[in-house]
Amino acid sequence: MLLLLLGIIVLHVAVLVLLFVSTIVSQWLIVNGRTADLWQNCSTLGVQSSFQCVTSSTNEWLQSVQAMMILSIIFSVLSLFLFFCQLFTLTKGGRFYITGIFQILAGLCVMSGAAIFTVRHTDWQPDTSDTSFGFAYILAWVAFPLAVVSGVIYVILRKRE
Amino acid sequence: MGSQGTSGSGSLVLVAALFSALVLAPTWAIHVYTHREVHGTVGDQVTLACSFWSSEWISDDISITWLFQPESGKDTISIFHFVKGQPYVDEVGAFKNRMEWVGDPHRKDGSIIIRNLDYTDNGTFTCDVKNPPDIGGKSSQVTLYVFEKVPTRYGVVLGAVIGGVLGLVILVVVIGYLIRYCWLRRQATLQRQLSAMEKGKLQRSAKDSSKRGRQPPVLYAMLDHSRSTKSASEKKSKGGLGESRKDKK
């Protein structure tokens, strides 16, 4: 039981870390040396390799991606908080419904954010042949199934003692 | 006692000083307020808002001036002047027939409207107000940006989405709790009614237990509160039936 509990918490924290990293790190898109993320476009200029960043555009879709990522972090943190609350208040045999619902919501938010980014990134980044998605984008997609799985585990899980 | 008196007089002095600072010796300056930036679309119109605050009574000699410095040039040209209750609009320059005075000095408002915007209108507009004898103070500047299509301000969609979703979630949670609360209250009142009914029955049954051999199983069925309200109401009607039967006897 304790091992299961520990495993769930580790999974939840892993999801949170993935969400934070993918939201913050500037590696959503890589266009020949320039990197772009939800917040800024960075590039290495010249031989002295001075790193320069400018804020990204105010495109509506980009803003909704940002909003979705922030919402998923909020929901996931809230879910972790509620899990600890429910751990001490739930009666024996109860299920962690609320915790699970919020975690699944976080997963859905990440999914919609990443999906919007996939479809709409050409609106604010001119589409060139050497555009590739960076690791932060992949982490966001990895975070989605993990969040949903941990949410489903919360819903299935019954409190033992 | 003495210390109290001195502290009282001290606070009095303080209040007097504050009063004189705030009322008797006001700051002799005029304050002009405008937006910092205004965005407009080509061909559309834009309102350049300008409000001011003066320590003096608004006199008839008040004058309001709008100056314009185009983005590309260094010269500042006067485009609007309001004096002696009469607005004077620039009739030769770039803003010919495109400007309208919508302010009212008595409401401390010196706004103008510029119609049919063009890219050449990009630049800095300065609102300057003089209310003699109150002529000190700074003028205020607003920068006009003319776009083909006004871009969404940063954070508007972001805030709307986050606020909307969070509000929705909070609403759902509140509604859920309300429903649960109502449900629990209803259950509690139902239980109280049932237990009261049961008590009365028990007393009666104790009374006429000598006459009647055994109680029907209706009573035991009523003890089960965990059913839905539908079955509970059914039981209630059953109980009523039982009672009426007993009353007949």
XYZ file of C-alpha atoms in Angstrom:
410
model
C 0.000 0.000 0.000
C 2.775 2.391 0.971
C 4.660 1.513 -2.190
C 1.590 2.207 -4.272
C 1.097 5.522 -2.550
C 4.719 6.453 -3.141
C 4.486 5.415 -6.769
C 1.438 7.592 -7.342
C 3.057 10.614 -5.742
C 6.221 10.104 -7.787
C 4.143 9.860 -10.949
C 2.269 13.024 -10.053
C 5.456 14.946 -9.299
C 6.963 13.687 -12.548
C 3.964 15.029 -14.451
C 4.338 18.358 -12.680
C 8.033 18.552 -13.533
C 7.300 17.737 -17.165
C 4.641 20.429 -17.282
C 6.877 23.053 -15.730
C 9.835 22.225 -17.960
C 7.789 22.181 -21.135
C 6.118 25.455 -20.238
C 9.277 27.306 -19.316
C 12.065 25.957 -21.503
C 12.551 27.736 -24.808
C 12.655 24.685 -27.042
C 9.249 24.300 -28.613
C 10.451 25.028 -32.116
C 13.904 24.943 -33.647
C 14.402 26.890 -36.849
C 18.045 26.594 -37.969
C 19.733 27.710 -34.774
C 16.915 29.847 -33.502
C 14.732 28.449 -30.800
C 11.244 29.557 -30.006
C 8.881 28.807 -27.198
C 5.645 30.097 -25.816
C 7.186 33.216 -24.365
C 10.156 34.299 -26.425
C 12.203 33.713 -29.524
C 15.881 33.259 -28.888
C 18.766 33.178 -31.300
C 22.511 32.943 -31.199
C 23.946 35.924 -33.013
C 27.278 36.032 -34.806
C 30.530 34.319 -33.970
C 30.701 35.565 -30.400
C 27.557 33.551 -29.840
C 25.724 36.227 -27.932
C 22.386 34.893 -26.904
C 19.474 37.171 -27.601
C 15.824 36.762 -26.899
C 12.804 38.769 -27.950
C 9.294 38.320 -26.696
C 7.132 36.276 -28.971
C 4.174 37.587 -30.872
C 0.811 38.375 -29.367
C -0.992 35.955 -31.615
C -4.319 34.798 -30.167
C -3.579 31.126 -30.695
C -0.167 31.398 -29.068
C -1.816 33.083 -26.108
C -4.316 30.277 -25.822
C -1.474 27.744 -25.845
C 0.150 29.688 -23.021
C -3.146 29.753 -21.167
C -3.619 26.005 -21.590
C -0.143 25.243 -20.264
C -0.655 27.503 -17.260
C -4.058 25.973 -16.598
C -2.650 22.470 -16.723
C 0.008 23.424 -14.171
C -2.648 25.012 -11.944
C -4.874 21.946 -12.154
C -2.033 19.536 -11.527
C -0.798 21.449 -8.478
C -4.356 21.696 -7.205
C -4.760 17.977 -7.735
C -1.630 17.185 -5.705
C -2.876 19.449 -2.943
C -6.321 17.837 -2.973
C -4.732 14.388 -2.926
C -3.025 15.121 0.371
C -6.233 16.638 1.720
C -8.263 13.618 0.716
C -5.619 11.246 2.016
C -6.385 12.429 5.535
C -10.097 13.213 5.304
C -11.471 10.454 3.083
C -13.325 7.597 4.764
C -12.088 4.078 4.267
C -12.960 2.655 0.894
C -13.590 6.080 -0.655
C -12.235 6.988 -4.044
C -10.109 10.023 -4.914
C -12.650 11.344 -7.385
C -11.907 15.065 -7.078
C -8.143 14.556 -7.220
C -8.510 12.345 -10.259
C -10.850 14.725 -12.060
C -8.453 17.642 -11.657
C -5.505 15.579 -12.818
C -7.410 14.450 -15.905
C -8.369 18.079 -16.530
C -4.668 18.983 -16.385
C -3.964 16.262 -18.940
C -6.699 17.516 -21.242
C -5.376 21.086 -20.977
C -1.876 19.986 -21.961
C -3.320 18.032 -24.839
C -5.322 20.947 -26.186
C -2.374 23.315 -25.737
C 0.019 21.054 -27.594
C -2.596 20.334 -30.256
C -3.224 24.027 -30.857
C 0.525 24.588 -31.079
C 0.905 21.772 -33.595
C -1.818 23.085 -35.860
C -1.290 26.814 -35.502
C 2.446 27.379 -35.054
C 2.754 28.564 -38.638
C 0.600 31.576 -37.770
C 3.383 33.215 -35.804
C 6.425 31.318 -37.097
C 6.980 31.437 -40.819
C 6.987 27.875 -42.045
C 10.344 26.843 -43.455
C 11.640 23.456 -44.417
C 14.080 23.165 -41.533
C 11.553 23.778 -38.803
C 11.488 21.035 -36.234
C 9.806 20.639 -32.906
C 12.014 20.889 -29.835
C 12.141 18.723 -26.769
C 9.861 20.924 -24.677
C 7.115 20.259 -27.198
C 7.745 16.507 -26.928
C 7.740 16.730 -23.131
C 4.337 18.387 -23.274
C 3.018 15.488 -25.335
C 4.614 13.010 -22.908
C 3.027 14.801 -19.970
C -0.443 14.367 -21.445
C -0.767 10.546 -21.241
C 1.053 10.466 -17.905
C -1.355 12.999 -16.428
C -4.378 11.136 -17.735
C -3.022 7.803 -16.466
C -2.336 9.183 -12.999
C -5.787 10.767 -12.984
C -7.403 7.451 -13.888
C -5.390 5.718 -11.157
C -6.703 8.260 -8.658
C -10.266 7.547 -9.716
C -9.824 3.761 -9.554
C -7.868 3.829 -6.300
C -9.699 3.097 -3.066
C -8.464 4.288 0.257
C -7.324 1.395 2.386
C -6.803 2.695 5.866
C -2.552 63.784 33.147
C 0.095 66.239 31.952
C 1.549 63.804 29.487
C -1.926 63.184 28.115
C -2.441 66.894 27.572
C 0.819 67.320 25.676
C 0.113 64.358 23.453
C -3.324 65.793 22.726
C -1.936 69.171 21.762
C 0.751 67.425 19.690
C -1.828 65.595 17.636
C -3.779 68.842 17.253
C -0.720 70.529 15.826
C -0.216 67.604 13.497
C -3.782 67.789 12.252
C -3.450 71.526 11.733
C -0.238 71.015 9.804
C -1.856 68.344 7.640
C -4.863 70.570 7.041
C -2.733 73.500 6.002
C -0.612 71.271 3.787
C -3.621 69.779 2.036
C -6.019 72.697 1.837
C -4.399 76.007 2.549
C -1.240 75.497 0.552
C -2.162 73.375 -2.452
C 0.339 72.466 -5.113
C 0.200 75.234 -7.706
C 0.264 73.091 -10.772
C -1.958 71.700 -13.418
C -1.928 67.971 -14.093
C -2.734 66.641 -17.529
C -3.528 62.978 -18.134
C -3.627 61.054 -21.394
C -3.169 57.444 -22.367
C 0.370 56.430 -23.056
C -0.427 54.609 -26.291
C -3.413 54.509 -28.584
C -3.899 51.961 -31.345
C -5.982 52.626 -34.398
C -6.860 50.994 -37.690
C -6.336 52.553 -41.093
C -9.457 54.415 -42.211
C -10.981 54.180 -38.770
C -11.235 56.865 -36.131
C -9.565 57.186 -32.789
C -10.292 59.258 -29.700
C -7.344 60.967 -28.092
C -8.510 61.344 -24.528
C -7.084 64.113 -22.386
C -8.208 65.029 -18.908
C -6.683 67.458 -16.472
C -6.792 68.507 -12.883
C -6.309 72.045 -11.755
C -6.167 73.451 -8.252
C -7.893 76.566 -9.533
C -11.459 77.156 -10.551
C -11.857 76.534 -14.264
C -11.672 80.031 -15.672
C -12.944 81.337 -18.980
C -9.358 81.926 -20.002
C -8.587 78.249 -20.076
C -6.730 77.097 -23.144
C -6.193 73.586 -24.443
C -3.628 72.846 -27.107
C -2.905 69.679 -29.023
C 0.496 69.358 -30.634
C 1.572 66.694 -33.080
C 5.024 65.420 -33.835
C 5.049 62.905 -36.681
C 7.099 59.787 -36.255
C 9.256 60.629 -39.239
C 9.788 64.317 -38.558
C 11.319 66.481 -35.905
C 8.915 69.405 -36.101
C 6.105 69.743 -33.666
C 3.039 71.297 -35.200
C 0.034 72.705 -33.440
C -3.124 71.045 -34.617
C -5.766 72.226 -32.193
C -6.322 75.158 -29.910
C -9.167 75.893 -27.570
C -9.366 79.359 -26.082
C -12.097 81.661 -24.757
C -14.654 78.912 -25.112
C -13.963 78.547 -28.815
C -12.248 75.525 -30.457
C -9.904 76.224 -33.361
C -9.121 73.261 -35.572
C -6.176 73.139 -37.923
C -7.624 73.886 -41.370
C -4.564 73.565 -43.548
C -2.404 70.769 -42.248
C -2.588 67.024 -42.416
C -5.597 66.861 -40.136
C -7.808 69.088 -42.251
C -11.454 68.038 -41.955
C -10.461 64.995 -40.007
C -10.509 66.301 -36.480
C -13.332 66.957 -34.087
C -13.429 68.499 -30.646
C -15.392 66.395 -28.178
C -14.090 67.753 -24.895
C -15.660 70.011 -22.319
C -13.319 72.130 -20.202
C -15.870 72.400 -17.416
C -15.771 68.639 -17.082
C -11.978 68.795 -17.197
C -12.001 67.005 -20.538
C -9.933 68.037 -23.550
C -10.395 65.092 -25.874
C -10.339 65.165 -29.647
C -11.303 62.634 -32.311
C -9.236 61.965 -35.395
C -11.052 60.335 -38.286
C -9.932 58.450 -41.368
C -6.574 57.429 -39.948
C -3.586 56.958 -42.161
C -0.052 55.708 -41.596
C 1.209 59.291 -41.704
C -0.649 59.919 -38.449
C 1.826 57.748 -36.575
C 3.481 59.933 -34.042
C 3.275 61.677 -30.728
C 0.372 63.879 -29.715
C 0.807 66.275 -26.835
C -2.054 67.637 -24.791
C -1.294 70.910 -23.048
C -3.718 72.737 -20.793
C -3.331 76.176 -19.263
C -5.808 77.459 -16.744
C -4.634 80.951 -15.782
C -3.376 81.687 -13.247
C -2.616 77.998 -12.915
C -0.164 77.526 -15.728
C 2.563 75.405 -14.199
C 2.863 71.699 -14.669
C 3.670 69.279 -17.391
C 1.807 68.446 -20.549
C 1.033 64.836 -21.363
C 1.932 62.837 -24.438
C 0.179 60.008 -26.200
C 1.667 57.958 -29.008
C -0.598 56.898 -31.826
C 0.073 53.674 -33.703
C -1.884 53.058 -36.852
C -2.167 49.438 -37.897
C -3.681 47.675 -40.837
C -5.301 45.406 -38.290
C -5.064 46.147 -34.594
C -3.167 43.285 -32.939
C -4.611 41.749 -29.821
C -3.076 43.217 -26.754
C -0.712 40.897 -25.003
C -2.349 38.825 -22.294
C -5.951 39.531 -23.234
C -6.660 36.090 -24.667
C -4.367 34.512 -22.085
C -6.233 36.088 -19.208
C -9.619 35.430 -20.757
C -8.935 31.732 -21.272
C -7.428 31.190 -17.828
C -10.097 33.228 -16.092
C -12.885 31.590 -18.049
C -11.799 28.035 -17.381
C -11.028 28.654 -13.709
C -14.361 30.433 -13.281
C -16.155 27.531 -14.925
C -14.435 25.019 -12.657
C -15.243 27.064 -9.567
C -18.863 27.364 -10.705
C -19.132 23.610 -11.209
C -17.601 22.929 -7.784
C -19.947 25.399 -6.081
C -23.002 23.933 -7.822
C -21.876 20.432 -6.887
C -21.521 21.391 -3.241
C -24.909 23.135 -3.242
C -26.620 20.083 -4.669
C -24.905 17.863 -2.136
C -25.861 20.204 0.703
C -29.518 20.291 -0.347
C -29.524 16.518 -0.714
C -28.083 16.005 2.758
C -30.583 18.418 4.316
C -33.453 16.666 2.622
C -32.200 13.304 3.817
C -31.864 14.619 7.364
C -35.422 15.990 7.470
C -36.730 12.757 5.993
C -34.907 10.771 8.622
C -36.304 12.970 11.388
C -39.842 12.497 10.109
C -39.359 8.785 9.860
C -37.939 8.457 13.336
C -40.766 10.576 14.761
C -43.327 8.388 12.993
C -41.563 5.311 14.200
C -41.627 6.546 17.803
C -45.366 7.163 17.666
C -45.930 3.759 16.203
C -43.832 2.064 18.805
C -45.812 3.720 21.586
C -49.041 2.762 19.996
C -47.908 -0.725 19.303
C -46.875 -1.072 22.942
C -50.366 0.037 23.913
C -52.283 -2.342 21.745
C -49.796 -5.132 21.612
C -52.170 -7.127 23.801
C -54.900 -6.780 21.184
C -52.705 -7.251 18.115
C -50.341 -10.093 17.973
C -47.585 -8.713 15.789
C -46.649 -5.538 13.883
C -46.463 -5.807 10.109
C -42.957 -5.604 8.634
C -43.639 -2.107 7.314
C -41.938 -0.613 10.325
C -38.670 -2.394 9.675
C -38.673 -1.415 6.060
C -38.901 2.217 7.124
C -35.678 1.976 9.079
C -33.744 1.703 5.858
C -32.904 5.340 5.035
C -30.282 4.724 2.436
C -32.788 4.259 -0.357
C -33.691 7.003 -2.736
C -36.369 9.554 -1.877
C -38.781 7.873 -4.249
C -38.838 4.638 -2.302
C -38.861 6.631 0.918
C -42.004 8.467 -0.134
C -43.470 5.145 -1.128
C -42.746 3.880 2.320
C -44.302 6.970 3.796
C -47.531 6.302 1.945
C -47.323 2.727 3.104
C -46.849 3.899 6.682
C -49.845 6.191 6.279
C -51.829 3.278 5.028
C -50.810 1.222 8.045
C -51.782 4.018 10.375
C -55.149 4.517 8.768
C -55.686 0.810 9.095
C -54.832 1.055 12.758
C -57.065 4.074 13.223
C -59.938 2.054 11.882
C -59.354 -0.419 14.605
